Amino acid sequence: MPSEPFAITSAEGHELSGALELPTGLVRGGAVFAHCFTCTKQARAAVSVSRALAARGIACLRFDFTGLGASEGEFGRAGFATDVADLVAAARAVRERVGGPVLLVGHSLGGAAVLAAGAELGRETLAAIATIAAPSDVGHVLGVMKGDHDAILRDGEGEVSIGGRSFTISRAFLERMEAASLLDLVNEMRVPYLVLHSPSDPVVGIDHASALFGAAYHPKSFVSLDGADHLLTSSEDAEFAADMIAGWAGRYLPLRDDWPMPDEGVVVQTGHGRFGTEVHTKTHRFVADEPRSYGGDDTGPTPYDLLLAALGTCTAMTMTMYARRKKWPFEGARIHMTHERDHSADCERALDEHVRVEALNRDIEVLGDALTDDQRRRILEIADKCPVHRTLEGQLHIHTRSAG
């Protein structure tokens, strides 16, 4: 997916470092991903979910909270309230960039933060919320902070160890953690909510997911991440969660009214990245691209893939229609299409030496053991009569006009 740097200014004036994952084609909406406690925007879950959303047309921002990764500020003096404020700023920035309400996705403590941020964002800004392995109370996170909490509360600050890393934590950090009441916020929430959690999560137990799900109003959904660990370190688990969120979110970030769905023909519109291009018919849409070796993002078929597909699919449909009309025991066809860019050496026609001849090669396997040899021959002959074949070999003219 195309990715671009995206900086946010926090409420306290710090510059927060982000990466905006963009769809190769057009944008249907925006999302913000909140990473887990002491993680960064480079965490596996953050990258996987953000790019899966982008693949479905949802531009997703993943960013570093205050004092983490490449963001400014002091993590140990920030705390949960600062994370929430960072998210509110990020959601508003994404809404301004892409338009329309945004989806918030949070992992672990980031999940708790998106629930709290959702309470501050109106429905004009917020479309839906999804959480992965989120605790039902922010104070649960204090259990993973190894240190003398009482001393910190007494002295104003002190050192703790989180995941083997040392941080200096302030009294305000601990007090803000203890004061947050997530279940009350969830109970008051009136936006679509998706809970994803592993029943075997050793860090945040499944009972937290049950409490969050029970407190929320419908529409709400639950996905069990069976066998996954808390950080989704397995790429398969991260991609599964990403696919679930992306599919669910499509219901709440519907296709844009301004997208060019034509009454006839095909409309092609430039998207993002170097070659990303979106193709719209009356009832379908898909992305075309170029391979990475050619400088593209490889998120869709190439123009020549589409040309070969047009001939191959039309051939298969024509053969099927003919065999069914004859009521022959035809079981389908497997057609391998290739494009030959320099066919001059094999061409028997008299050609100007400066004209390059190209060819489309079509290898057809007719399926159906009960077919006779004569039936197979006739089905292969009909392949040359498909409409796209006739168009390509006929007197084809391409007319270009200015539409604007």
Tab-separated table of C-alpha atoms in Angstrom:
chain	number	residue	atom	x	y	z
A	1	MET	CA	0.000	0.000	0.000
A	2	PRO	CA	1.196	3.578	-0.580
A	3	SER	CA	2.339	5.117	2.705
A	4	GLU	CA	3.172	8.716	3.530
A	5	PRO	CA	4.495	10.502	6.644
A	6	PHE	CA	1.681	12.171	8.609
A	7	ALA	CA	2.552	14.413	11.549
A	8	ILE	CA	-0.002	15.461	14.184
A	9	THR	CA	0.293	18.268	16.701
A	10	SER	CA	-0.871	17.144	20.133
A	11	ALA	CA	-2.936	19.265	22.509
A	12	GLU	CA	0.288	19.965	24.444
A	13	GLY	CA	2.104	21.121	21.308
A	14	HIS	CA	4.198	17.987	20.703
A	15	GLU	CA	4.692	16.699	17.184
A	16	LEU	CA	3.487	13.107	16.919
A	17	SER	CA	5.005	10.911	14.237
A	18	GLY	CA	2.577	8.967	12.044
A	19	ALA	CA	2.304	7.007	8.814
A	20	LEU	CA	-0.850	7.238	6.707
A	21	GLU	CA	-1.532	4.005	4.838
A	22	LEU	CA	-3.456	4.903	1.683
A	23	PRO	CA	-5.547	2.730	-0.622
A	24	THR	CA	-4.085	2.119	-4.054
A	25	GLY	CA	-7.426	3.227	-5.462
A	26	LEU	CA	-9.980	5.691	-4.129
A	27	VAL	CA	-10.632	6.443	-0.464
A	28	ARG	CA	-13.952	5.377	1.074
A	29	GLY	CA	-13.162	6.659	4.568
A	30	GLY	CA	-10.519	7.062	7.243
A	31	ALA	CA	-9.307	5.212	10.332
A	32	VAL	CA	-6.845	5.665	13.202
A	33	PHE	CA	-4.931	2.799	14.833
A	34	ALA	CA	-3.838	3.094	18.488
A	35	HIS	CA	-0.901	0.826	19.343
A	36	CYS	CA	-0.443	-1.237	22.505
A	37	PHE	CA	1.149	-0.015	25.762
A	38	THR	CA	4.796	1.118	25.200
A	39	CYS	CA	4.660	-0.185	21.608
A	40	THR	CA	4.990	2.027	18.518
A	41	LYS	CA	3.337	2.474	15.138
A	42	GLN	CA	5.716	-0.222	13.816
A	43	ALA	CA	4.129	-3.007	15.897
A	44	ARG	CA	2.996	-5.988	13.805
A	45	ALA	CA	-0.677	-5.485	14.636
A	46	ALA	CA	-0.489	-1.765	13.802
A	47	VAL	CA	1.077	-2.377	10.401
A	48	SER	CA	-1.088	-5.373	9.467
A	49	VAL	CA	-4.421	-3.820	10.422
A	50	SER	CA	-3.603	-0.439	8.866
A	51	ARG	CA	-2.591	-1.967	5.549
A	52	ALA	CA	-5.554	-4.362	5.478
A	53	LEU	CA	-7.891	-1.403	5.939
A	54	ALA	CA	-6.092	0.495	3.178
A	55	ALA	CA	-6.520	-2.493	0.861
A	56	ARG	CA	-10.288	-2.108	1.346
A	57	GLY	CA	-10.285	1.594	0.569
A	58	ILE	CA	-9.924	2.900	4.143
A	59	ALA	CA	-6.995	5.281	4.676
A	60	CYS	CA	-5.535	4.380	8.081
A	61	LEU	CA	-3.214	6.421	10.267
A	62	ARG	CA	-0.889	4.597	12.681
A	63	PHE	CA	1.087	6.910	14.939
A	64	ASP	CA	3.343	6.980	17.989
A	65	PHE	CA	1.789	8.241	21.217
A	66	THR	CA	3.491	11.081	23.093
A	67	GLY	CA	7.026	10.117	24.161
A	68	LEU	CA	7.130	6.848	22.211
A	69	GLY	CA	8.789	5.958	18.906
A	70	ALA	CA	9.572	9.088	16.919
A	71	SER	CA	7.028	11.310	18.717
A	72	GLU	CA	7.983	14.216	20.952
A	73	GLY	CA	7.224	14.474	24.674
A	74	GLU	CA	7.861	12.410	27.794
A	75	PHE	CA	6.031	9.105	28.044
A	76	GLY	CA	6.487	8.874	31.807
A	77	ARG	CA	4.756	12.215	32.396
A	78	ALA	CA	1.996	11.719	29.848
A	79	GLY	CA	-0.287	8.888	30.923
A	80	PHE	CA	-3.629	7.617	29.760
A	81	ALA	CA	-5.324	11.016	29.536
A	82	THR	CA	-2.593	12.219	27.172
A	83	ASP	CA	-3.016	9.118	24.970
A	84	VAL	CA	-6.722	9.888	24.732
A	85	ALA	CA	-6.029	13.507	23.806
A	86	ASP	CA	-3.519	12.313	21.166
A	87	LEU	CA	-6.183	10.077	19.652
A	88	VAL	CA	-8.767	12.855	19.551
A	89	ALA	CA	-6.275	15.060	17.698
A	90	ALA	CA	-5.394	12.219	15.305
A	91	ALA	CA	-9.039	11.408	14.530
A	92	ARG	CA	-9.815	15.021	13.745
A	93	ALA	CA	-6.736	15.304	11.529
A	94	VAL	CA	-7.702	12.192	9.550
A	95	ARG	CA	-11.292	13.398	9.195
A	96	GLU	CA	-10.015	16.700	7.818
A	97	ARG	CA	-7.738	14.870	5.386
A	98	VAL	CA	-10.137	12.269	3.975
A	99	GLY	CA	-13.582	13.580	4.921
A	100	GLY	CA	-16.419	11.800	6.698
A	101	PRO	CA	-16.457	10.046	10.090
A	102	VAL	CA	-13.509	7.816	11.003
A	103	LEU	CA	-13.053	4.336	12.442
A	104	LEU	CA	-10.992	4.006	15.644
A	105	VAL	CA	-9.034	0.769	16.185
A	106	GLY	CA	-7.086	0.141	19.389
A	107	HIS	CA	-4.808	-2.686	20.550
A	108	SER	CA	-4.417	-3.523	24.268
A	109	LEU	CA	-4.203	-0.231	26.204
A	110	GLY	CA	-4.670	1.471	22.824
A	111	GLY	CA	-8.072	-0.221	22.820
A	112	ALA	CA	-8.923	1.377	26.129
A	113	ALA	CA	-7.743	4.714	24.754
A	114	VAL	CA	-9.986	4.566	21.668
A	115	LEU	CA	-12.991	3.818	23.897
A	116	ALA	CA	-12.202	6.884	26.010
A	117	ALA	CA	-11.505	9.012	22.923
A	118	GLY	CA	-14.791	7.885	21.412
A	119	ALA	CA	-16.598	9.467	24.347
A	120	GLU	CA	-15.076	12.843	23.387
A	121	LEU	CA	-15.706	12.614	19.643
A	122	GLY	CA	-19.140	13.329	18.199
A	123	ARG	CA	-20.887	11.193	15.588
A	124	GLU	CA	-19.736	13.620	12.903
A	125	THR	CA	-16.165	12.476	13.593
A	126	LEU	CA	-16.670	8.881	14.789
A	127	ALA	CA	-18.065	6.072	12.600
A	128	ALA	CA	-17.265	2.972	14.695
A	129	ILE	CA	-14.785	1.484	17.198
A	130	ALA	CA	-12.892	-1.823	17.196
A	131	THR	CA	-10.658	-3.064	20.028
A	132	ILE	CA	-8.103	-5.900	20.105
A	133	ALA	CA	-7.176	-7.493	23.469
A	134	ALA	CA	-8.342	-4.398	25.347
A	135	PRO	CA	-8.623	-4.308	29.148
A	136	SER	CA	-11.978	-3.411	30.671
A	137	ASP	CA	-10.264	-1.222	33.269
A	138	VAL	CA	-7.222	0.941	32.662
A	139	GLY	CA	-5.824	0.112	36.103
A	140	HIS	CA	-5.183	-3.435	34.864
A	141	VAL	CA	-2.145	-2.055	33.056
A	142	LEU	CA	-0.548	-1.149	36.380
A	143	GLY	CA	0.001	-4.866	36.929
A	144	VAL	CA	2.557	-5.031	34.106
A	145	MET	CA	4.529	-2.081	35.479
A	146	LYS	CA	7.141	-3.565	37.806
A	147	GLY	CA	8.257	-1.069	40.416
A	148	ASP	CA	7.449	0.565	43.761
A	149	HIS	CA	4.139	2.292	42.995
A	150	ASP	CA	3.712	3.490	46.555
A	151	ALA	CA	7.093	5.205	46.419
A	152	ILE	CA	6.160	6.917	43.181
A	153	LEU	CA	2.922	8.200	44.700
A	154	ARG	CA	4.878	9.407	47.769
A	155	ASP	CA	7.896	10.923	46.008
A	156	GLY	CA	6.240	12.245	42.834
A	157	GLU	CA	8.084	9.985	40.366
A	158	GLY	CA	10.114	6.805	40.123
A	159	GLU	CA	11.389	4.093	37.838
A	160	VAL	CA	9.393	1.101	36.607
A	161	SER	CA	10.116	-1.740	34.223
A	162	ILE	CA	7.676	-2.536	31.430
A	163	GLY	CA	8.453	-5.484	29.194
A	164	GLY	CA	12.110	-5.331	30.208
A	165	ARG	CA	12.417	-1.596	29.414
A	166	SER	CA	12.908	1.097	32.071
A	167	PHE	CA	10.696	4.172	32.257
A	168	THR	CA	10.524	7.040	34.723
A	169	ILE	CA	6.865	7.395	35.727
A	170	SER	CA	5.242	10.359	37.458
A	171	ARG	CA	2.618	10.351	40.224
A	172	ALA	CA	0.127	11.902	37.763
A	173	PHE	CA	0.698	8.970	35.349
A	174	LEU	CA	-0.397	6.458	37.998
A	175	GLU	CA	-3.300	8.565	39.234
A	176	ARG	CA	-4.684	9.016	35.723
A	177	MET	CA	-4.489	5.272	35.145
A	178	GLU	CA	-6.440	4.492	38.292
A	179	ALA	CA	-9.092	7.174	37.712
A	180	ALA	CA	-10.322	6.051	34.269
A	181	SER	CA	-13.660	4.153	34.243
A	182	LEU	CA	-13.982	2.371	30.914
A	183	LEU	CA	-17.152	0.357	31.461
A	184	ASP	CA	-19.143	3.501	32.210
A	185	LEU	CA	-17.879	5.039	28.972
A	186	VAL	CA	-18.728	1.916	26.974
A	187	ASN	CA	-22.190	1.793	28.507
A	188	GLU	CA	-22.825	5.343	27.325
A	189	MET	CA	-21.334	4.718	23.877
A	190	ARG	CA	-23.765	4.693	20.942
A	191	VAL	CA	-21.563	3.707	18.018
A	192	PRO	CA	-20.998	0.312	16.353
A	193	TYR	CA	-18.452	-1.684	18.364
A	194	LEU	CA	-16.325	-4.734	17.507
A	195	VAL	CA	-14.478	-6.682	20.228
A	196	LEU	CA	-11.595	-8.976	19.215
A	197	HIS	CA	-9.897	-11.048	21.922
A	198	SER	CA	-8.029	-14.307	22.366
A	199	PRO	CA	-9.610	-16.708	24.881
A	200	SER	CA	-6.079	-17.732	25.887
A	201	ASP	CA	-4.613	-14.231	26.256
A	202	PRO	CA	-2.276	-14.476	29.302
A	203	VAL	CA	-1.898	-10.709	29.715
A	204	VAL	CA	-5.484	-9.453	29.447
A	205	GLY	CA	-7.903	-12.277	30.201
A	206	ILE	CA	-11.018	-13.033	28.172
A	207	ASP	CA	-13.159	-11.809	31.081
A	208	HIS	CA	-12.176	-8.268	30.102
A	209	ALA	CA	-13.639	-8.804	26.639
A	210	SER	CA	-16.828	-10.217	28.159
A	211	ALA	CA	-17.196	-7.162	30.388
A	212	LEU	CA	-16.686	-4.725	27.506
A	213	PHE	CA	-19.062	-6.595	25.226
A	214	GLY	CA	-21.707	-6.833	27.934
A	215	ALA	CA	-21.514	-3.113	28.721
A	216	ALA	CA	-21.907	-2.014	25.092
A	217	TYR	CA	-25.188	-1.440	23.273
A	218	HIS	CA	-25.981	-2.888	19.863
A	219	PRO	CA	-24.799	-2.901	17.171
A	220	LYS	CA	-21.891	-4.836	18.659
A	221	SER	CA	-19.912	-7.841	17.434
A	222	PHE	CA	-17.373	-10.266	18.890
A	223	VAL	CA	-14.547	-12.146	17.144
A	224	SER	CA	-12.553	-14.789	19.021
A	225	LEU	CA	-8.835	-14.752	18.122
A	226	ASP	CA	-8.401	-18.415	18.993
A	227	GLY	CA	-4.799	-19.326	19.820
A	228	ALA	CA	-3.425	-15.789	19.407
A	229	ASP	CA	-1.084	-14.221	21.944
A	230	HIS	CA	-1.631	-10.758	23.400
A	231	LEU	CA	0.662	-8.892	20.982
A	232	LEU	CA	-0.446	-10.818	17.866
A	233	THR	CA	3.182	-11.717	17.185
A	234	SER	CA	2.114	-14.362	14.666
A	235	SER	CA	1.606	-12.812	11.234
A	236	GLU	CA	-1.325	-15.170	10.626
A	237	ASP	CA	-3.108	-13.958	13.768
A	238	ALA	CA	-2.431	-10.304	12.966
A	239	GLU	CA	-3.684	-10.691	9.390
A	240	PHE	CA	-6.797	-12.574	10.532
A	241	ALA	CA	-7.661	-9.772	12.960
A	242	ALA	CA	-6.962	-7.234	10.229
A	243	ASP	CA	-9.266	-8.973	7.755
A	244	MET	CA	-12.056	-9.235	10.322
A	245	ILE	CA	-11.858	-5.538	11.172
A	246	ALA	CA	-11.607	-4.460	7.550
A	247	GLY	CA	-14.621	-6.546	6.512
A	248	TRP	CA	-16.718	-5.383	9.461
A	249	ALA	CA	-15.767	-1.727	9.005
A	250	GLY	CA	-17.015	-1.691	5.425
A	251	ARG	CA	-20.565	-1.707	6.743
A	252	TYR	CA	-19.991	1.558	8.598
A	253	LEU	CA	-17.795	3.271	6.008
A	254	PRO	CA	-19.931	2.657	2.902
A	255	LEU	CA	-19.012	3.484	-0.683
A	256	ARG	CA	-18.815	7.197	-1.313
A	257	ASP	CA	-21.661	8.894	-3.174
A	258	ASP	CA	-19.167	10.813	-5.300
A	259	TRP	CA	-17.505	7.696	-6.687
A	260	PRO	CA	-17.902	7.372	-10.469
A	261	MET	CA	-20.212	4.339	-10.852
A	262	PRO	CA	-21.271	4.771	-14.515
A	263	ASP	CA	-24.652	3.897	-16.034
A	264	GLU	CA	-22.823	2.322	-18.962
A	265	GLY	CA	-19.290	1.415	-19.928
A	266	VAL	CA	-16.335	1.676	-17.576
A	267	VAL	CA	-14.878	4.630	-15.684
A	268	VAL	CA	-11.197	4.579	-14.730
A	269	GLN	CA	-9.861	7.012	-12.145
A	270	THR	CA	-6.360	7.552	-10.824
A	271	GLY	CA	-5.887	6.545	-7.192
A	272	HIS	CA	-2.804	6.733	-4.958
A	273	GLY	CA	0.693	5.389	-5.199
A	274	ARG	CA	2.644	5.560	-8.436
A	275	PHE	CA	0.268	3.602	-10.674
A	276	GLY	CA	-2.774	2.801	-8.522
A	277	THR	CA	-5.925	3.081	-10.659
A	278	GLU	CA	-9.509	2.267	-9.796
A	279	VAL	CA	-11.910	0.721	-12.316
A	280	HIS	CA	-15.662	1.205	-11.962
A	281	THR	CA	-18.463	-0.485	-13.870
A	282	LYS	CA	-22.159	-0.027	-13.180
A	283	THR	CA	-22.095	-2.620	-10.388
A	284	HIS	CA	-18.438	-3.474	-9.698
A	285	ARG	CA	-15.168	-1.834	-8.700
A	286	PHE	CA	-11.580	-3.064	-8.504
A	287	VAL	CA	-8.015	-1.776	-8.588
A	288	ALA	CA	-5.447	-2.082	-11.357
A	289	ASP	CA	-1.741	-1.601	-10.663
A	290	GLU	CA	1.759	-2.471	-11.827
A	291	PRO	CA	4.130	-4.994	-10.200
A	292	ARG	CA	6.759	-3.835	-7.730
A	293	SER	CA	9.480	-4.584	-10.288
A	294	TYR	CA	7.971	-1.810	-12.426
A	295	GLY	CA	7.586	0.644	-9.548
A	296	GLY	CA	3.990	-0.182	-8.597
A	297	ASP	CA	2.498	-1.584	-5.395
A	298	ASP	CA	1.251	-4.873	-6.944
A	299	THR	CA	-2.223	-4.418	-5.441
A	300	GLY	CA	-4.165	-5.390	-8.548
A	301	PRO	CA	-3.869	-6.822	-12.065
A	302	THR	CA	-1.872	-4.903	-14.667
A	303	PRO	CA	-3.504	-3.375	-17.778
A	304	TYR	CA	-2.208	-6.284	-19.855
A	305	ASP	CA	-3.543	-8.746	-17.284
A	306	LEU	CA	-6.940	-7.150	-17.803
A	307	LEU	CA	-6.593	-7.342	-21.587
A	308	LEU	CA	-5.741	-11.049	-21.387
A	309	ALA	CA	-8.550	-11.594	-18.905
A	310	ALA	CA	-11.058	-9.900	-21.227
A	311	LEU	CA	-10.224	-12.282	-24.054
A	312	GLY	CA	-9.916	-15.338	-21.825
A	313	THR	CA	-13.188	-14.814	-19.949
A	314	CYS	CA	-15.129	-14.011	-23.107
A	315	THR	CA	-13.702	-17.160	-24.702
A	316	ALA	CA	-14.760	-19.321	-21.748
A	317	MET	CA	-18.265	-17.826	-21.688
A	318	THR	CA	-18.746	-18.317	-25.422
A	319	MET	CA	-17.622	-21.951	-25.253
A	320	THR	CA	-19.903	-22.589	-22.277
A	321	MET	CA	-22.934	-21.034	-23.980
A	322	TYR	CA	-22.363	-23.065	-27.158
A	323	ALA	CA	-21.864	-26.395	-25.359
A	324	ARG	CA	-24.937	-25.874	-23.163
A	325	ARG	CA	-27.079	-25.074	-26.153
A	326	LYS	CA	-25.877	-28.327	-27.744
A	327	LYS	CA	-26.482	-30.127	-24.415
A	328	TRP	CA	-23.029	-31.680	-24.571
A	329	PRO	CA	-21.284	-33.053	-21.422
A	330	PHE	CA	-18.989	-30.014	-21.225
A	331	GLU	CA	-17.491	-29.477	-17.754
A	332	GLY	CA	-15.770	-26.180	-18.391
A	333	ALA	CA	-12.491	-24.903	-19.784
A	334	ARG	CA	-9.107	-23.891	-18.423
A	335	ILE	CA	-7.542	-21.146	-20.535
A	336	HIS	CA	-3.960	-19.915	-20.178
A	337	MET	CA	-3.404	-16.501	-21.747
A	338	THR	CA	-0.018	-14.920	-22.500
A	339	HIS	CA	1.104	-11.773	-24.276
A	340	GLU	CA	3.953	-11.877	-26.816
A	341	ARG	CA	5.379	-8.430	-27.449
A	342	ASP	CA	7.494	-9.252	-30.519
A	343	HIS	CA	5.762	-11.682	-32.843
A	344	SER	CA	7.331	-10.452	-36.104
A	345	ALA	CA	9.626	-13.437	-36.547
A	346	ASP	CA	6.673	-15.847	-36.577
A	347	CYS	CA	4.294	-13.716	-38.618
A	348	GLU	CA	3.676	-14.827	-42.205
A	349	ARG	CA	2.089	-11.520	-43.261
A	350	ALA	CA	3.983	-9.021	-45.380
A	351	LEU	CA	4.759	-6.190	-42.978
A	352	ASP	CA	6.612	-2.940	-43.021
A	353	GLU	CA	9.955	-3.512	-41.299
A	354	HIS	CA	9.222	-0.745	-38.781
A	355	VAL	CA	5.926	-2.246	-37.615
A	356	ARG	CA	6.051	-4.349	-34.450
A	357	VAL	CA	3.608	-7.234	-34.371
A	358	GLU	CA	2.284	-8.424	-31.003
A	359	ALA	CA	0.309	-11.571	-30.245
A	360	LEU	CA	-2.056	-12.907	-27.600
A	361	ASN	CA	-1.530	-16.629	-27.057
A	362	ARG	CA	-4.422	-18.743	-25.842
A	363	ASP	CA	-3.936	-22.340	-24.647
A	364	ILE	CA	-7.312	-23.989	-24.064
A	365	GLU	CA	-7.976	-27.177	-22.115
A	366	VAL	CA	-11.520	-28.442	-22.691
A	367	LEU	CA	-12.829	-30.274	-19.612
A	368	GLY	CA	-15.273	-33.163	-19.757
A	369	ASP	CA	-14.254	-36.814	-20.102
A	370	ALA	CA	-17.545	-37.736	-21.784
A	371	LEU	CA	-17.032	-35.342	-24.732
A	372	THR	CA	-16.327	-36.901	-28.149
A	373	ASP	CA	-13.349	-35.804	-30.219
A	374	ASP	CA	-15.691	-34.059	-32.659
A	375	GLN	CA	-17.414	-32.169	-29.827
A	376	ARG	CA	-14.057	-31.021	-28.474
A	377	ARG	CA	-13.014	-29.835	-31.942
A	378	ARG	CA	-16.243	-27.861	-32.408
A	379	ILE	CA	-15.949	-26.254	-28.956
A	380	LEU	CA	-12.376	-25.155	-29.726
A	381	GLU	CA	-13.498	-23.736	-33.090
A	382	ILE	CA	-16.176	-21.647	-31.418
A	383	ALA	CA	-13.518	-20.011	-29.226
A	384	ASP	CA	-12.440	-17.868	-32.195
A	385	LYS	CA	-15.970	-16.525	-32.497
A	386	CYS	CA	-16.148	-14.881	-29.080
A	387	PRO	CA	-17.089	-11.167	-29.260
A	388	VAL	CA	-13.885	-9.860	-27.686
A	389	HIS	CA	-11.801	-11.941	-30.105
A	390	ARG	CA	-13.699	-10.438	-33.049
A	391	THR	CA	-13.266	-6.926	-31.624
A	392	LEU	CA	-9.505	-7.320	-31.217
A	393	GLU	CA	-8.999	-8.730	-34.708
A	394	GLY	CA	-11.468	-6.389	-36.400
A	395	GLN	CA	-11.087	-2.807	-37.556
A	396	LEU	CA	-10.771	-1.306	-34.097
A	397	HIS	CA	-10.687	2.463	-33.715
A	398	ILE	CA	-10.076	4.268	-30.430
A	399	HIS	CA	-11.529	7.785	-30.194
A	400	THR	CA	-10.299	10.193	-27.489
A	401	ARG	CA	-12.325	13.250	-26.469
A	402	SER	CA	-12.002	15.816	-23.690
A	403	ALA	CA	-14.688	15.228	-21.048
A	404	GLY	CA	-13.994	18.319	-19.002
